[in-house]
mmCIF file of C-alpha atoms and ligand atoms in Angstrom:
data_model
loop_
_atom_site.group_PDB
_atom_site.id
_atom_site.type_symbol
_atom_site.label_atom_id
_atom_site.label_comp_id
_atom_site.label_asym_id
_atom_site.label_seq_id
_atom_site.Cartn_x
_atom_site.Cartn_y
_atom_site.Cartn_z
ATOM 1 C CA UNK A 1 18.186 12.109 4.785
ATOM 2 C CA UNK A 2 19.457 9.532 2.312
ATOM 3 C CA UNK A 3 21.511 7.506 4.785
ATOM 4 C CA UNK A 4 19.883 4.266 3.543
ATOM 5 C CA UNK A 5 20.249 4.890 -0.186
ATOM 6 C CA UNK A 6 20.518 1.598 -2.144
ATOM 7 C CA UNK A 7 19.536 -0.422 0.913
ATOM 8 C CA UNK A 8 16.600 -2.843 0.910
ATOM 9 C CA UNK A 9 14.454 -3.220 4.013
ATOM 10 C CA UNK A 10 11.771 -5.668 5.088
ATOM 11 C CA UNK A 11 9.371 -4.397 7.743
ATOM 12 C CA UNK A 12 6.905 -6.973 9.078
ATOM 13 C CA UNK A 13 3.453 -5.908 10.257
ATOM 14 C CA UNK A 14 3.927 -2.713 8.241
ATOM 15 C CA UNK A 15 0.301 -2.345 7.147
ATOM 16 C CA UNK A 16 -0.392 0.045 10.036
ATOM 17 C CA UNK A 17 0.877 1.473 13.320
ATOM 18 C CA UNK A 18 4.570 1.391 14.236
ATOM 19 C CA UNK A 19 5.433 -0.820 11.238
ATOM 20 C CA UNK A 20 3.843 1.596 8.750
ATOM 21 C CA UNK A 21 5.633 4.585 10.334
ATOM 22 C CA UNK A 22 8.918 2.629 10.203
ATOM 23 C CA UNK A 23 8.454 1.663 6.550
ATOM 24 C CA UNK A 24 7.844 5.322 5.691
ATOM 25 C CA UNK A 25 10.815 6.545 7.765
ATOM 26 C CA UNK A 26 13.221 4.043 6.169
ATOM 27 C CA UNK A 27 11.923 5.046 2.717
ATOM 28 C CA UNK A 28 12.533 8.714 3.590
ATOM 29 C CA UNK A 29 16.148 7.702 4.205
ATOM 30 C CA UNK A 30 16.289 6.209 0.716
ATOM 31 C CA UNK A 31 15.673 2.519 1.433
ATOM 32 C CA UNK A 32 13.525 0.390 -0.840
ATOM 33 C CA UNK A 33 10.937 -1.201 1.400
ATOM 34 C CA UNK A 34 9.045 -4.499 1.401
ATOM 35 C CA UNK A 35 5.864 -4.071 3.416
ATOM 36 C CA UNK A 36 5.010 -7.460 4.977
ATOM 37 C CA UNK A 37 1.579 -7.987 6.538
ATOM 38 C CA UNK A 38 -1.256 -10.510 6.639
ATOM 39 C CA UNK A 39 -3.096 -8.481 3.995
ATOM 40 C CA UNK A 40 -0.976 -6.614 1.414
ATOM 41 C CA UNK A 41 -0.180 -3.198 2.972
ATOM 42 C CA UNK A 42 -1.136 -1.145 -0.056
ATOM 43 C CA UNK A 43 -1.816 2.020 1.939
ATOM 44 C CA UNK A 44 1.732 2.001 3.294
ATOM 45 C CA UNK A 45 3.094 1.458 -0.224
ATOM 46 C CA UNK A 46 1.005 4.381 -1.532
ATOM 47 C CA UNK A 47 2.275 6.634 1.279
ATOM 48 C CA UNK A 48 5.861 5.739 0.380
ATOM 49 C CA UNK A 49 5.237 6.280 -3.341
ATOM 50 C CA UNK A 50 3.683 9.672 -2.568
ATOM 51 C CA UNK A 51 7.064 10.774 -1.158
ATOM 52 C CA UNK A 52 8.836 9.357 -4.242
ATOM 53 C CA UNK A 53 9.997 6.237 -2.448
ATOM 54 C CA UNK A 54 10.002 2.651 -3.676
ATOM 55 C CA UNK A 55 8.017 -0.114 -1.958
ATOM 56 C CA UNK A 56 6.237 -3.393 -2.547
ATOM 57 C CA UNK A 57 3.434 -4.986 -0.549
ATOM 58 C CA UNK A 58 3.963 -8.651 0.300
ATOM 59 C CA UNK A 59 1.253 -10.748 1.957
ATOM 60 C CA UNK A 60 2.936 -12.893 4.586
ATOM 61 C CA UNK A 61 1.979 -14.515 7.857
ATOM 62 C CA UNK A 62 5.286 -14.344 9.712
ATOM 63 C CA UNK A 63 4.476 -17.441 11.765
ATOM 64 C CA UNK A 64 4.253 -19.654 8.658
ATOM 65 C CA UNK A 65 7.624 -20.981 7.522
ATOM 66 C CA UNK A 66 6.651 -21.484 3.872
ATOM 67 C CA UNK A 67 5.053 -18.055 3.531
ATOM 68 C CA UNK A 68 8.114 -16.416 5.090
ATOM 69 C CA UNK A 69 10.563 -18.211 2.798
ATOM 70 C CA UNK A 70 8.522 -17.381 -0.318
ATOM 71 C CA UNK A 71 8.091 -13.741 0.765
ATOM 72 C CA UNK A 72 11.801 -13.188 1.472
ATOM 73 C CA UNK A 73 12.784 -14.751 -1.865
ATOM 74 C CA UNK A 74 10.242 -12.487 -3.560
ATOM 75 C CA UNK A 75 11.994 -9.456 -2.053
ATOM 76 C CA UNK A 76 15.439 -10.690 -3.102
ATOM 77 C CA UNK A 77 14.307 -11.408 -6.659
ATOM 78 C CA UNK A 78 12.504 -8.022 -6.892
ATOM 79 C CA UNK A 79 15.113 -5.744 -5.281
ATOM 80 C CA UNK A 80 18.236 -7.936 -5.657
ATOM 81 C CA UNK A 81 19.194 -8.031 -1.972
ATOM 82 C CA UNK A 82 18.016 -7.517 1.603
ATOM 83 C CA UNK A 83 19.943 -5.365 4.066
ATOM 84 C CA UNK A 84 17.539 -4.519 6.863
ATOM 85 C CA UNK A 85 14.923 -6.598 8.682
ATOM 86 C CA UNK A 86 12.540 -5.079 11.209
ATOM 87 C CA UNK A 87 10.674 -7.811 13.116
ATOM 88 C CA UNK A 88 7.658 -5.756 14.123
ATOM 89 C CA UNK A 89 4.515 -7.845 13.407
ATOM 90 C CA UNK A 90 2.486 -8.344 16.551
ATOM 91 C CA UNK A 91 -0.811 -9.236 18.177
ATOM 92 C CA UNK A 92 -2.165 -9.193 21.699
ATOM 93 C CA UNK A 93 -4.541 -11.632 23.377
ATOM 94 C CA UNK A 94 -4.548 -10.230 26.901
ATOM 95 C CA UNK A 95 -6.105 -12.011 29.840
ATOM 96 C CA UNK A 96 -5.312 -12.935 33.404
ATOM 97 C CA UNK A 97 -3.603 -16.312 33.578
ATOM 98 C CA UNK A 98 -6.669 -18.224 34.844
ATOM 99 C CA UNK A 99 -8.636 -17.070 31.793
ATOM 100 C CA UNK A 100 -5.854 -17.260 29.197
ATOM 101 C CA UNK A 101 -6.456 -20.066 26.702
ATOM 102 C CA UNK A 102 -3.614 -22.195 25.323
ATOM 103 C CA UNK A 103 -4.655 -20.928 21.854
ATOM 104 C CA UNK A 104 -4.126 -17.304 22.917
ATOM 105 C CA UNK A 105 -0.757 -18.253 24.412
ATOM 106 C CA UNK A 106 0.293 -20.006 21.187
ATOM 107 C CA UNK A 107 -0.888 -17.247 18.839
ATOM 108 C CA UNK A 108 1.053 -14.526 20.653
ATOM 109 C CA UNK A 109 4.177 -16.692 20.919
ATOM 110 C CA UNK A 110 3.927 -17.702 17.264
ATOM 111 C CA UNK A 111 3.554 -14.226 15.815
ATOM 112 C CA UNK A 112 6.156 -12.440 17.949
ATOM 113 C CA UNK A 113 8.736 -15.078 18.721
ATOM 114 C CA UNK A 114 8.436 -17.748 16.030
ATOM 115 C CA UNK A 115 7.800 -14.968 13.469
ATOM 116 C CA UNK A 116 11.000 -13.122 14.431
ATOM 117 C CA UNK A 117 12.924 -16.417 14.339
ATOM 118 C CA UNK A 118 11.577 -17.453 10.921
ATOM 119 C CA UNK A 119 12.085 -14.056 9.263
ATOM 120 C CA UNK A 120 15.599 -13.762 10.690
ATOM 121 C CA UNK A 121 16.507 -17.270 9.572
ATOM 122 C CA UNK A 122 15.292 -16.519 6.037
ATOM 123 C CA UNK A 123 17.153 -13.194 5.659
ATOM 124 C CA UNK A 124 20.379 -14.033 7.485
ATOM 125 C CA UNK A 125 21.691 -16.255 4.689
ATOM 126 C CA UNK A 126 21.598 -13.300 2.293
ATOM 127 C CA UNK A 127 23.093 -10.979 4.901
ATOM 128 C CA UNK A 128 25.882 -13.435 5.768
ATOM 129 C CA UNK A 129 26.732 -13.835 2.069
ATOM 130 C CA UNK A 130 26.962 -10.065 1.523
ATOM 131 C CA UNK A 131 28.680 -9.558 4.931
ATOM 132 C CA UNK A 132 26.222 -6.812 5.832
ATOM 133 C CA UNK A 133 22.929 -6.590 7.649
ATOM 134 C CA UNK A 134 20.869 -4.806 10.269
ATOM 135 C CA UNK A 135 18.209 -6.665 12.220
ATOM 136 C CA UNK A 136 15.931 -4.790 14.585
ATOM 137 C CA UNK A 137 13.534 -6.752 16.782
ATOM 138 C CA UNK A 138 10.611 -5.017 18.432
ATOM 139 C CA UNK A 139 10.310 -5.950 22.093
ATOM 140 C CA UNK A 140 8.248 -3.992 24.626
ATOM 141 C CA UNK A 141 8.403 -2.422 28.055
ATOM 142 C CA UNK A 142 5.939 -5.237 28.903
ATOM 143 C CA UNK A 143 8.924 -7.629 28.810
ATOM 144 C CA UNK A 144 9.506 -6.505 32.402
ATOM 145 C CA UNK A 145 6.045 -7.813 33.352
ATOM 146 C CA UNK A 146 2.558 -6.466 32.799
ATOM 147 C CA UNK A 147 -0.657 -7.652 34.419
ATOM 148 C CA UNK A 148 -2.903 -9.486 31.931
ATOM 149 C CA UNK A 149 -0.068 -10.050 29.466
ATOM 150 C CA UNK A 150 1.652 -13.311 30.521
ATOM 151 C CA UNK A 151 1.827 -14.455 26.879
ATOM 152 C CA UNK A 152 2.881 -11.085 25.409
ATOM 153 C CA UNK A 153 5.330 -10.301 28.181
ATOM 154 C CA UNK A 154 6.997 -13.724 27.846
ATOM 155 C CA UNK A 155 7.223 -13.322 24.056
ATOM 156 C CA UNK A 156 8.716 -9.832 24.341
ATOM 157 C CA UNK A 157 11.254 -11.016 26.951
ATOM 158 C CA UNK A 158 12.068 -13.902 24.604
ATOM 159 C CA UNK A 159 12.753 -11.396 21.842
ATOM 160 C CA UNK A 160 15.384 -9.781 24.036
ATOM 161 C CA UNK A 161 17.162 -13.148 24.501
ATOM 162 C CA UNK A 162 16.878 -13.817 20.778
ATOM 163 C CA UNK A 163 18.420 -10.405 20.049
ATOM 164 C CA UNK A 164 21.383 -10.901 22.367
ATOM 165 C CA UNK A 165 22.092 -14.387 21.012
ATOM 166 C CA UNK A 166 21.827 -13.356 17.349
ATOM 167 C CA UNK A 167 24.150 -10.416 18.032
ATOM 168 C CA UNK A 168 26.796 -12.954 19.124
ATOM 169 C CA UNK A 169 26.190 -15.350 16.235
ATOM 170 C CA UNK A 170 25.817 -12.831 13.411
ATOM 171 C CA UNK A 171 28.152 -10.049 14.592
ATOM 172 C CA UNK A 172 31.227 -11.732 13.015
ATOM 173 C CA UNK A 173 29.469 -11.374 9.633
ATOM 174 C CA UNK A 174 29.042 -7.603 10.055
ATOM 175 C CA UNK A 175 25.373 -7.969 10.952
ATOM 176 C CA UNK A 176 24.101 -5.831 13.823
ATOM 177 C CA UNK A 177 21.159 -7.175 15.815
ATOM 178 C CA UNK A 178 19.406 -4.867 18.251
ATOM 179 C CA UNK A 179 16.028 -4.461 19.840
ATOM 180 C CA UNK A 180 13.733 -1.508 20.439
ATOM 181 C CA UNK A 181 11.390 -1.810 23.405
ATOM 182 C CA UNK A 182 8.618 0.769 23.164
ATOM 183 C CA UNK A 183 6.486 1.938 26.055
ATOM 184 C CA UNK A 184 2.920 3.092 25.399
ATOM 185 C CA UNK A 185 2.463 4.107 21.750
ATOM 186 C CA UNK A 186 -0.836 5.292 20.276
ATOM 187 C CA UNK A 187 -1.897 2.622 17.752
ATOM 188 C CA UNK A 188 -4.760 0.164 17.211
ATOM 189 C CA UNK A 189 -2.976 -2.175 19.623
ATOM 190 C CA UNK A 190 -3.256 0.260 22.541
ATOM 191 C CA UNK A 191 -6.831 1.072 21.459
ATOM 192 C CA UNK A 192 -7.579 -2.622 21.939
ATOM 193 C CA UNK A 193 -6.135 -2.530 25.481
ATOM 194 C CA UNK A 194 -8.223 0.516 26.401
ATOM 195 C CA UNK A 195 -11.331 -1.349 25.231
ATOM 196 C CA UNK A 196 -10.351 -4.395 27.306
ATOM 197 C CA UNK A 197 -9.960 -2.415 30.524
ATOM 198 C CA UNK A 198 -13.096 -0.358 29.777
ATOM 199 C CA UNK A 199 -11.325 3.000 29.439
ATOM 200 C CA UNK A 200 -12.039 5.601 26.790
ATOM 201 C CA UNK A 201 -8.973 5.684 24.440
ATOM 202 C CA UNK A 202 -8.383 9.429 24.964
ATOM 203 C CA UNK A 203 -8.797 9.038 28.699
ATOM 204 C CA UNK A 204 -6.255 6.191 28.707
ATOM 205 C CA UNK A 205 -3.734 8.334 26.853
ATOM 206 C CA UNK A 206 -4.185 11.220 29.302
ATOM 207 C CA UNK A 207 -3.669 8.867 32.225
ATOM 208 C CA UNK A 208 -0.501 7.369 30.735
ATOM 209 C CA UNK A 209 0.850 10.827 29.843
ATOM 210 C CA UNK A 210 0.213 12.131 33.363
ATOM 211 C CA UNK A 211 2.377 9.370 34.832
ATOM 212 C CA UNK A 212 5.171 9.623 32.262
ATOM 213 C CA UNK A 213 8.272 11.722 33.089
ATOM 214 C CA UNK A 214 7.908 13.506 29.738
ATOM 215 C CA UNK A 215 4.146 13.964 30.314
ATOM 216 C CA UNK A 216 3.294 12.552 26.912
ATOM 217 C CA UNK A 217 2.487 9.287 25.157
ATOM 218 C CA UNK A 218 4.550 7.774 22.336
ATOM 219 C CA UNK A 219 3.744 8.125 18.648
ATOM 220 C CA UNK A 220 4.668 5.505 16.007
ATOM 221 C CA UNK A 221 7.184 8.020 14.590
ATOM 222 C CA UNK A 222 9.059 8.120 17.933
ATOM 223 C CA UNK A 223 9.785 4.416 17.554
ATOM 224 C CA UNK A 224 10.459 4.642 13.801
ATOM 225 C CA UNK A 225 13.154 7.286 14.414
ATOM 226 C CA UNK A 226 15.125 4.972 16.711
ATOM 227 C CA UNK A 227 14.713 2.032 14.322
ATOM 228 C CA UNK A 228 16.061 4.226 11.496
ATOM 229 C CA UNK A 229 19.118 5.017 13.642
ATOM 230 C CA UNK A 230 19.708 1.297 14.285
ATOM 231 C CA UNK A 231 19.346 0.589 10.557
ATOM 232 C CA UNK A 232 21.942 3.226 9.679
ATOM 233 C CA UNK A 233 25.726 3.334 9.795
ATOM 234 C CA UNK A 234 25.495 5.840 12.679
ATOM 235 C CA UNK A 235 24.941 2.820 14.928
ATOM 236 C CA UNK A 236 27.569 0.543 13.374
ATOM 237 C CA UNK A 237 29.173 -0.257 16.785
ATOM 238 C CA UNK A 238 25.839 -0.839 18.538
ATOM 239 C CA UNK A 239 25.084 -4.572 18.781
ATOM 240 C CA UNK A 240 23.001 -6.784 21.066
ATOM 241 C CA UNK A 241 21.335 -3.831 22.777
ATOM 242 C CA UNK A 242 17.778 -3.327 23.993
ATOM 243 C CA UNK A 243 16.805 0.325 23.648
ATOM 244 C CA UNK A 244 13.781 1.341 25.689
ATOM 245 C CA UNK A 245 11.828 4.122 24.000
ATOM 246 C CA UNK A 246 9.278 4.997 26.642
ATOM 247 C CA UNK A 247 9.814 8.570 27.766
ATOM 248 C CA UNK A 248 11.747 7.317 30.790
ATOM 249 C CA UNK A 249 8.746 5.569 32.385
ATOM 250 C CA UNK A 250 9.614 3.032 35.127
HETATM 251 P P1 LIG B 301 -0.783 -2.766 15.337
HETATM 252 O O1 LIG B 301 -1.795 -3.730 15.840
HETATM 253 O O2 LIG B 301 -1.203 -1.390 14.979
HETATM 254 O O3 LIG B 301 0.013 -3.391 14.099
HETATM 255 C C1 LIG B 301 0.464 -4.715 14.093
HETATM 256 C C2 LIG B 301 0.553 -5.190 12.660
HETATM 257 O O4 LIG B 301 1.047 -6.543 12.663
HETATM 258 C C3 LIG B 301 -0.820 -5.225 11.957
HETATM 259 O O5 LIG B 301 -0.755 -4.579 10.713
HETATM 260 C C4 LIG B 301 -1.119 -6.717 11.819
HETATM 261 O O6 LIG B 301 -1.902 -7.055 10.686
HETATM 262 C C5 LIG B 301 0.304 -7.276 11.710
HETATM 263 N N1 LIG B 301 0.320 -8.721 12.007
HETATM 264 C C6 LIG B 301 -0.316 -9.381 13.000
HETATM 265 N N2 LIG B 301 -0.098 -10.694 12.917
HETATM 266 C C7 LIG B 301 0.713 -10.881 11.840
HETATM 267 C C8 LIG B 301 1.281 -12.023 11.223
HETATM 268 N N3 LIG B 301 1.061 -13.256 11.713
HETATM 269 N N4 LIG B 301 2.054 -11.856 10.136
HETATM 270 C C9 LIG B 301 2.280 -10.613 9.631
HETATM 271 N N5 LIG B 301 1.757 -9.492 10.158
HETATM 272 C C10 LIG B 301 0.983 -9.629 11.256
HETATM 273 O O7 LIG B 301 0.335 -2.731 16.490
HETATM 274 P P2 LIG B 301 1.522 -1.708 16.811
HETATM 275 O O8 LIG B 301 1.178 -1.017 18.068
HETATM 276 O O9 LIG B 301 1.909 -0.926 15.616
HETATM 277 O O10 LIG B 301 2.652 -2.770 17.193
HETATM 278 C C11 LIG B 301 3.798 -3.020 16.386
HETATM 279 C C12 LIG B 301 4.824 -3.758 17.236
HETATM 280 O O11 LIG B 301 5.208 -2.940 18.341
HETATM 281 C C13 LIG B 301 4.305 -5.061 17.848
HETATM 282 O O12 LIG B 301 5.319 -6.024 17.865
HETATM 283 C C14 LIG B 301 3.954 -4.656 19.258
HETATM 284 O O13 LIG B 301 3.954 -5.746 20.115
HETATM 285 C C15 LIG B 301 5.054 -3.662 19.555
HETATM 286 N N6 LIG B 301 4.758 -2.727 20.629
HETATM 287 C C16 LIG B 301 3.708 -1.872 20.568
HETATM 288 C C17 LIG B 301 3.477 -0.998 21.619
HETATM 289 C C18 LIG B 301 2.342 -0.020 21.617
HETATM 290 O O14 LIG B 301 2.130 0.636 22.657
HETATM 291 N N7 LIG B 301 1.598 0.148 20.559
HETATM 292 C C19 LIG B 301 4.315 -1.014 22.758
HETATM 293 C C20 LIG B 301 5.376 -1.918 22.770
HETATM 294 C C21 LIG B 301 5.606 -2.760 21.702
#
């Protein structure tokens, strides 16, 4: 505990799910956290304050360049710096290719890929100046292909390329860029997929767990723990890596 004391973190899509668990975990390590989401993530801020942490809620659509720039400057003027960025905001618009609309393609690409690009571009100038930074991009096991997710899978594969390229470009400035690729994690996002395929949410979880080597599904905290490691000095020689956190599923 306390490995991120005096550090400032931005977690996008931190109003719920994996982002909220990550914001809390980083705060437990002592980081001051900016909770970015479409609506201000007040619940996440309250959770962090209840454990004596420090956080602010910032409304920001990560796919909008002006909103991102204003939000990042708000964090820098409030906390004085930014050390950690977790590009986590996400949406799904699943469908088989013949039914997938160009709008659903664009939305998923814009939130995951353009959003990660815009947030990184806005924070990197501060990180380069201070010669320190940790950027963690959330990919997915779906990057390897998943039926009904052509848009999402392409965006998550794109995030892996973005991660590897940024690791090369920003590494010389003492900025580590890595990616976490979760498997199935119980959140509203997976609830939405169970509804789409007509499976009861509990039933879906049991099915996934049965086929997982560890015989269990992921929790948001499982992902947050690995993100906290990548945000800490314990991983200072880890750069450009994609870490699958999926119980060993193939
Ligand atoms: P979630 O739906 O519970 O949370 C996503 C959050 O992102 C929401 O709070 C939402 O409001 C926010 N968001 C959406 N669009 C946004 C935008 N334009 N700007 C800012 N915020 C926006 O989902 P989750 O399961 O917690 O997913 C978090 C991340 O993990 C996503 O990138 C997702 O693709 C990835 N992921 C999830 C799983 C899983 O099984 N749940 C698996 C692999 C990867």
